[in-house]
Coordinates of C-alpha atoms in Angstrom, one line a residue:
M4 CA 33.8 -22.0 -85.3
T5 CA 34.2 -19.3 -82.7
T6 CA 31.6 -17.5 -80.8
A7 CA 31.9 -14.5 -83.0
D8 CA 31.1 -16.6 -86.0
A9 CA 28.0 -18.2 -84.4
P10 CA 24.6 -17.3 -85.8
L11 CA 22.6 -14.8 -83.8
S12 CA 19.8 -17.3 -83.2
S13 CA 22.2 -19.6 -81.3
V14 CA 23.1 -16.9 -78.7
R15 CA 20.5 -17.1 -75.9
S16 CA 19.6 -13.9 -74.1
P17 CA 18.8 -14.0 -70.4
A18 CA 15.2 -14.5 -69.4
R19 CA 13.5 -11.1 -69.0
Q20 CA 12.0 -10.8 -65.5
P21 CA 8.6 -9.1 -65.1
R22 CA 8.9 -5.6 -63.7
D23 CA 7.0 -4.1 -60.8
P24 CA 4.4 -1.6 -62.1
D25 CA 5.8 0.9 -59.6
D26 CA 9.3 0.6 -61.2
A27 CA 8.1 1.0 -64.8
G28 CA 10.2 4.1 -65.3
S29 CA 13.4 2.5 -63.8
S30 CA 16.0 0.6 -65.7
G31 CA 17.3 -2.9 -65.0
P32 CA 15.7 -6.1 -64.0
A33 CA 12.9 -5.9 -61.3
R34 CA 13.6 -7.3 -57.9
P35 CA 11.2 -9.8 -56.4
G36 CA 9.2 -8.3 -53.6
P37 CA 8.0 -9.9 -50.3
P38 CA 5.1 -12.3 -50.6
K39 CA 1.7 -10.7 -50.2
S40 CA -0.3 -11.7 -47.2
R41 CA -3.6 -13.4 -48.0
S42 CA -5.1 -12.9 -44.5
T43 CA -8.8 -12.0 -44.6
K44 CA -9.1 -10.8 -41.0
P45 CA -10.6 -7.3 -40.7
G46 CA -8.0 -5.0 -39.3
P47 CA -7.2 -1.3 -39.2
S48 CA -6.3 0.1 -42.6
K49 CA -4.5 3.3 -43.5
Q50 CA -6.0 6.1 -45.5
D51 CA -4.1 9.3 -46.3
G52 CA -1.5 8.4 -43.6
H53 CA -4.1 8.0 -40.8
R54 CA -5.1 4.7 -39.3
V55 CA -8.8 3.9 -40.0
R56 CA -10.7 2.1 -37.3
P57 CA -12.6 -1.1 -38.3
P58 CA -16.4 -0.9 -38.4
L59 CA -18.3 -1.0 -35.2
R60 CA -19.8 -4.5 -35.8
H61 CA -16.3 -5.9 -36.4
R62 CA -15.1 -4.4 -33.1
L63 CA -18.1 -5.7 -31.2
K64 CA -17.6 -9.2 -32.7
R65 CA -13.9 -9.0 -31.8
D66 CA -14.4 -7.9 -28.2
R67 CA -17.6 -9.7 -27.5
A68 CA -16.0 -11.8 -24.7
L69 CA -14.7 -8.8 -22.9
L70 CA -18.0 -6.9 -23.3
L71 CA -19.9 -9.8 -21.9
F72 CA -17.5 -10.0 -19.0
C73 CA -18.0 -6.3 -18.2
L74 CA -21.8 -6.3 -18.7
P75 CA -22.8 -7.3 -15.0
G76 CA -20.6 -4.5 -13.6
V77 CA -22.0 -1.9 -16.1
L78 CA -25.6 -2.9 -15.3
Y79 CA -24.8 -2.6 -11.6
F80 CA -23.6 0.9 -11.9
V81 CA -26.4 1.9 -14.2
L82 CA -29.2 0.5 -12.0
F83 CA -27.9 1.6 -8.6
F84 CA -25.8 4.7 -9.4
Y85 CA -26.8 6.5 -12.6
L86 CA -30.6 5.9 -12.7
P87 CA -31.1 7.1 -9.1
L88 CA -29.5 10.4 -10.1
A89 CA -32.9 11.3 -11.6
G90 CA -34.3 11.3 -8.1
N91 CA -32.4 14.5 -7.3
V92 CA -35.3 16.4 -8.7
V93 CA -36.9 15.9 -5.3
A94 CA -34.5 18.5 -3.9
F95 CA -36.4 21.1 -5.9
Q96 CA -39.9 19.9 -5.1
D97 CA -42.2 19.7 -2.1
Y98 CA -42.2 16.0 -2.7
Q99 CA -45.1 13.8 -1.6
P100 CA -44.8 10.1 -2.2
F101 CA -48.5 9.6 -3.1
L102 CA -48.2 12.4 -5.7
G103 CA -45.0 11.2 -7.3
F104 CA -42.3 13.2 -9.2
K105 CA -44.7 14.6 -11.8
D106 CA -47.5 16.0 -9.6
S107 CA -45.4 17.2 -6.6
P108 CA -45.2 21.0 -6.5
F109 CA -41.9 22.7 -7.7
V110 CA -40.4 24.9 -5.0
G111 CA -37.1 25.9 -6.6
L112 CA -34.3 26.5 -4.0
A113 CA -36.6 26.6 -1.0
N114 CA -35.3 23.3 0.3
F115 CA -31.7 24.5 0.1
T116 CA -32.6 27.7 1.9
A117 CA -34.3 25.9 4.7
L118 CA -31.4 23.4 4.9
L119 CA -28.8 26.1 5.4
A120 CA -30.9 27.7 8.1
E121 CA -31.2 24.4 10.0
P122 CA -28.8 24.2 13.1
D123 CA -28.9 20.4 13.1
F124 CA -27.5 20.4 9.6
W125 CA -24.5 22.4 10.5
S126 CA -24.0 20.2 13.6
A127 CA -24.0 17.1 11.3
V128 CA -21.5 18.8 8.9
S129 CA -19.2 19.7 11.8
N130 CA -19.2 16.1 13.2
T131 CA -18.6 14.7 9.7
L132 CA -15.6 17.0 9.0
Q133 CA -14.1 16.2 12.4
I134 CA -14.4 12.5 11.8
T135 CA -13.0 12.9 8.3
V136 CA -9.9 14.8 9.6
I137 CA -9.2 12.2 12.3
Q138 CA -9.5 9.4 9.8
L139 CA -7.3 11.1 7.3
L140 CA -4.6 11.5 10.0
L141 CA -4.9 8.1 11.6
Y142 CA -6.8 5.7 9.3
F143 CA -5.5 6.6 5.9
P144 CA -1.7 6.1 6.8
A145 CA -2.4 2.8 8.7
P146 CA -2.6 0.5 5.6
I147 CA 0.5 2.1 4.2
A148 CA 2.5 1.5 7.4
L149 CA 1.2 -2.1 7.7
A150 CA 2.1 -2.8 4.1
L151 CA 5.7 -1.6 4.7
L152 CA 6.0 -3.8 7.8
L153 CA 4.6 -6.8 5.9
N154 CA 7.0 -6.2 3.0
S155 CA 10.0 -6.1 5.4
L156 CA 9.3 -9.7 6.5
I157 CA 11.8 -12.2 5.1
S158 CA 9.8 -15.4 5.5
E159 CA 7.1 -15.8 2.9
K160 CA 5.2 -18.2 5.1
V161 CA 5.1 -15.8 8.0
K162 CA 4.1 -12.9 5.7
R163 CA 1.2 -14.9 4.2
F164 CA 0.0 -16.1 7.6
I165 CA -0.1 -12.5 8.9
Q166 CA -1.8 -11.3 5.8
T167 CA -4.5 -13.9 6.2
I168 CA -5.1 -12.8 9.8
V169 CA -5.3 -9.1 9.1
Y170 CA -7.6 -9.7 6.2
L171 CA -10.3 -11.5 8.2
P172 CA -11.9 -8.6 10.0
H173 CA -12.9 -7.0 6.7
F174 CA -15.4 -9.8 6.1
L175 CA -17.2 -9.2 9.4
S176 CA -20.3 -7.0 9.5
W177 CA -20.4 -3.8 11.5
V178 CA -22.9 -5.4 13.8
V179 CA -20.4 -8.1 14.8
V180 CA -17.5 -5.5 15.1
V181 CA -19.5 -3.1 17.3
A182 CA -20.6 -6.1 19.5
M183 CA -17.0 -7.2 19.9
F184 CA -15.9 -3.7 20.9
K185 CA -18.7 -3.5 23.4
Q186 CA -17.6 -6.8 25.0
V187 CA -14.1 -5.4 25.3
L188 CA -14.5 -1.7 26.0
G189 CA -18.1 -1.5 27.3
G190 CA -19.1 -0.9 30.9
A191 CA -18.8 -4.6 31.7
G192 CA -16.1 -5.3 29.0
S193 CA -13.1 -7.4 29.6
V194 CA -10.5 -4.5 29.4
T195 CA -12.7 -2.2 31.5
T196 CA -13.1 -4.8 34.2
L197 CA -9.4 -5.7 34.2
L198 CA -8.3 -2.0 34.5
M199 CA -10.8 -1.5 37.4
E200 CA -9.3 -4.4 39.2
H201 CA -6.0 -2.6 39.1
G202 CA -7.4 0.7 40.2
V203 CA -7.8 2.4 36.8
S204 CA -11.2 3.5 35.8
I205 CA -11.8 4.5 32.2
G206 CA -15.6 4.4 32.4
N207 CA -17.8 3.1 29.5
V208 CA -15.9 4.0 26.4
M209 CA -18.8 2.9 24.1
T210 CA -21.1 5.6 25.6
N211 CA -18.6 8.5 26.0
P212 CA -19.4 11.3 23.5
D213 CA -15.9 12.8 24.0
T214 CA -14.1 9.7 22.7
F215 CA -16.7 8.6 20.2
K216 CA -14.8 10.0 17.1
L217 CA -11.6 8.3 18.1
L218 CA -13.5 5.1 18.9
I219 CA -15.1 4.8 15.4
T220 CA -11.7 5.5 13.8
A221 CA -10.1 2.7 15.9
Q222 CA -12.9 0.4 14.8
A223 CA -12.3 1.3 11.1
I224 CA -8.6 0.7 11.5
W225 CA -9.1 -2.7 13.1
K226 CA -11.7 -3.8 10.5
D227 CA -10.3 -2.5 7.2
C228 CA -6.6 -1.8 7.7
G229 CA -5.5 -5.2 6.6
W230 CA -7.7 -5.2 3.6
G231 CA -6.3 -1.8 2.6
T232 CA -2.8 -3.2 2.4
I233 CA -3.6 -5.3 -0.7
I234 CA -3.2 -2.5 -3.2
F235 CA -0.1 -1.1 -1.5
L236 CA 1.6 -4.5 -1.4
A237 CA 0.9 -4.9 -5.1
S238 CA 2.4 -1.5 -5.8
I239 CA 5.5 -2.3 -3.7
A240 CA 6.0 -5.6 -5.6
S241 CA 6.2 -3.6 -8.8
I242 CA 9.3 -1.7 -7.7
D243 CA 12.6 -2.9 -9.2
M244 CA 14.6 -4.9 -6.6
G245 CA 17.8 -3.7 -8.2
Q246 CA 17.2 -0.3 -6.6
Y247 CA 17.2 -1.9 -3.1
E248 CA 20.3 -3.8 -3.9
S249 CA 22.2 -0.8 -5.2
A250 CA 21.1 1.2 -2.1
A251 CA 22.2 -1.5 0.2
M252 CA 25.6 -1.6 -1.5
D253 CA 25.9 2.1 -1.0
G254 CA 25.3 1.7 2.7
A255 CA 21.7 2.8 2.9
G256 CA 19.8 1.4 5.9
W257 CA 16.3 0.0 5.8
L258 CA 14.8 3.3 6.8
R259 CA 16.5 5.2 4.1
R260 CA 15.6 2.6 1.5
I261 CA 11.9 3.0 2.5
W262 CA 12.1 6.8 2.4
H263 CA 14.0 7.1 -0.9
I264 CA 12.8 4.0 -2.8
T265 CA 9.6 2.5 -1.5
L266 CA 7.6 5.6 -0.7
P267 CA 8.4 7.3 -4.0
G268 CA 7.6 4.1 -5.8
I269 CA 4.1 3.9 -4.4
R270 CA 3.5 7.7 -4.3
P271 CA 1.2 7.7 -7.4
V272 CA -1.1 5.0 -5.8
I273 CA -1.1 7.0 -2.5
L274 CA -2.2 10.2 -4.3
M275 CA -4.8 8.4 -6.3
L276 CA -6.4 6.8 -3.2
L277 CA -6.2 10.1 -1.3
I278 CA -8.0 11.9 -4.2
L279 CA -10.7 9.3 -4.1
R280 CA -11.0 9.6 -0.3
L281 CA -11.5 13.3 -0.6
G282 CA -14.5 12.6 -2.9
D283 CA -16.1 10.7 0.1
I284 CA -15.1 13.4 2.6
L285 CA -18.7 13.8 3.8
S286 CA -19.3 10.0 3.9
V287 CA -17.9 8.5 7.1
G288 CA -19.8 5.2 7.4
F289 CA -23.5 5.1 7.8
E290 CA -24.0 1.6 9.3
Q291 CA -21.2 1.9 11.8
I292 CA -22.4 5.2 13.2
M293 CA -26.1 4.2 13.0
L294 CA -25.4 1.3 15.4
Q295 CA -23.8 3.5 18.0
R296 CA -25.7 6.8 17.6
D297 CA -28.3 6.2 20.3
A298 CA -25.6 5.2 22.8
V299 CA -23.7 8.5 22.6
G300 CA -26.4 10.9 21.5
S301 CA -27.1 12.8 18.3
D302 CA -24.9 15.8 19.3
A303 CA -21.7 13.7 18.9
A304 CA -22.8 11.1 16.4
E305 CA -25.0 12.9 13.9
V306 CA -23.3 13.0 10.5
M307 CA -24.5 13.8 7.0
D308 CA -25.7 10.2 6.2
T309 CA -27.7 9.8 9.5
Y310 CA -29.1 13.3 9.1
V311 CA -30.4 12.4 5.6
Y312 CA -31.9 9.2 6.9
Y313 CA -33.7 10.6 9.9
H314 CA -35.0 13.7 8.2
G315 CA -35.9 12.0 5.0
V316 CA -37.0 8.4 5.8
V317 CA -38.1 8.8 9.4
D318 CA -39.5 12.3 9.5
G319 CA -40.7 12.3 5.8
D320 CA -39.0 15.6 4.9
W321 CA -37.9 14.2 1.5
G322 CA -37.1 17.5 -0.2
M323 CA -34.7 18.8 2.5
S324 CA -32.9 15.5 2.9
T325 CA -32.5 15.1 -0.8
A326 CA -31.0 18.6 -1.0
A327 CA -28.5 17.6 1.7
G328 CA -27.5 14.5 -0.2
L329 CA -27.2 16.5 -3.4
M330 CA -25.0 19.1 -1.7
K331 CA -22.8 16.3 -0.4
G332 CA -22.4 14.8 -3.8
V333 CA -21.6 18.1 -5.5
I334 CA -19.0 19.0 -2.8
G335 CA -17.3 15.6 -3.1
F336 CA -17.2 15.9 -6.9
A337 CA -15.7 19.4 -6.7
L338 CA -13.1 18.2 -4.3
I339 CA -12.1 15.3 -6.6
L340 CA -11.7 17.7 -9.5
A341 CA -9.6 20.2 -7.4
A342 CA -7.4 17.5 -5.9
N343 CA -6.8 15.8 -9.3
K344 CA -5.9 19.2 -10.8
L345 CA -3.5 19.8 -7.9
A346 CA -1.9 16.4 -8.5
H347 CA -1.3 17.4 -12.1
R348 CA 0.5 20.6 -11.0
F349 CA 2.9 18.5 -9.0
G350 CA 3.6 16.2 -11.9
E351 CA 1.5 13.3 -10.9
Q352 CA -1.1 11.5 -13.0
G353 CA -3.9 11.5 -10.4
V354 CA -7.1 9.7 -11.1
Y355 CA -7.4 10.8 -14.8
R356 CA -5.6 12.9 -17.3

């Protein structure tokens, strides 16, 4: 009997595969799809083409380790930086400590008017700006230059040894640093005595008002220059070494490699630190200058920070000193905004977008 003569019941039809509901209108057997995931972890879902964020409690549970790690730093800034901002109300009051913020009389802008008419205030502003300009010209480029020199060393052992040496002064207090400079450059210091034995008299550098601004800049360079190289060395390490190899094959010397590869590679970091430094343009080191103010006199050493201290804490003029501190903060904040905007105009990222 042939196949054509076989009964219909003996001819088996292929098994019908279940169709996907989405393919109900299509013809032909349905294709098996990928296995469905049975994960129960909460994750971002999509709704109307947009990614939906998970609930807040899920995010807090997911990031609890990171949040606990950041909690001490957040509390530090809240307690010592943000909460004290409420004390700026003293700048608009005739503040008396025994009356408190609530009962001290409100005087409006009288403290600012009296501050701008104070000759000592403008002398402090002038000294502060002079020191800031000198430090921007001498102190700010010093860590960059030292980082470039350290990066040029071939031996890793020598590089680490020098790094350890130049980092150490950062951990010394200003009391120790000023005492060391006095033993070297003071009236009976070792360098002063040695030069006098050879017929060269430089006098007492530590009490000379004319060289005081250069002196404190030199102290800042000696103390913090090595520590400042850390971020620049990290930025240099992120530059692709293939660029240096290609430049060397093209005949570029070490100076051209620094100018065309290294400096452009660390330019965003340099601009970011420069912007942050402009925010502290009226802060030039309270403790360092406070320790040497009496030796050179207030005419050369009075800056904004010492002015606020002596007029507020010592003389008890809380309102005027708070007004001076508030003006310093507002000017620094405005300079950060302006410098960051200028960086955006030149195509750099700046501190924030």
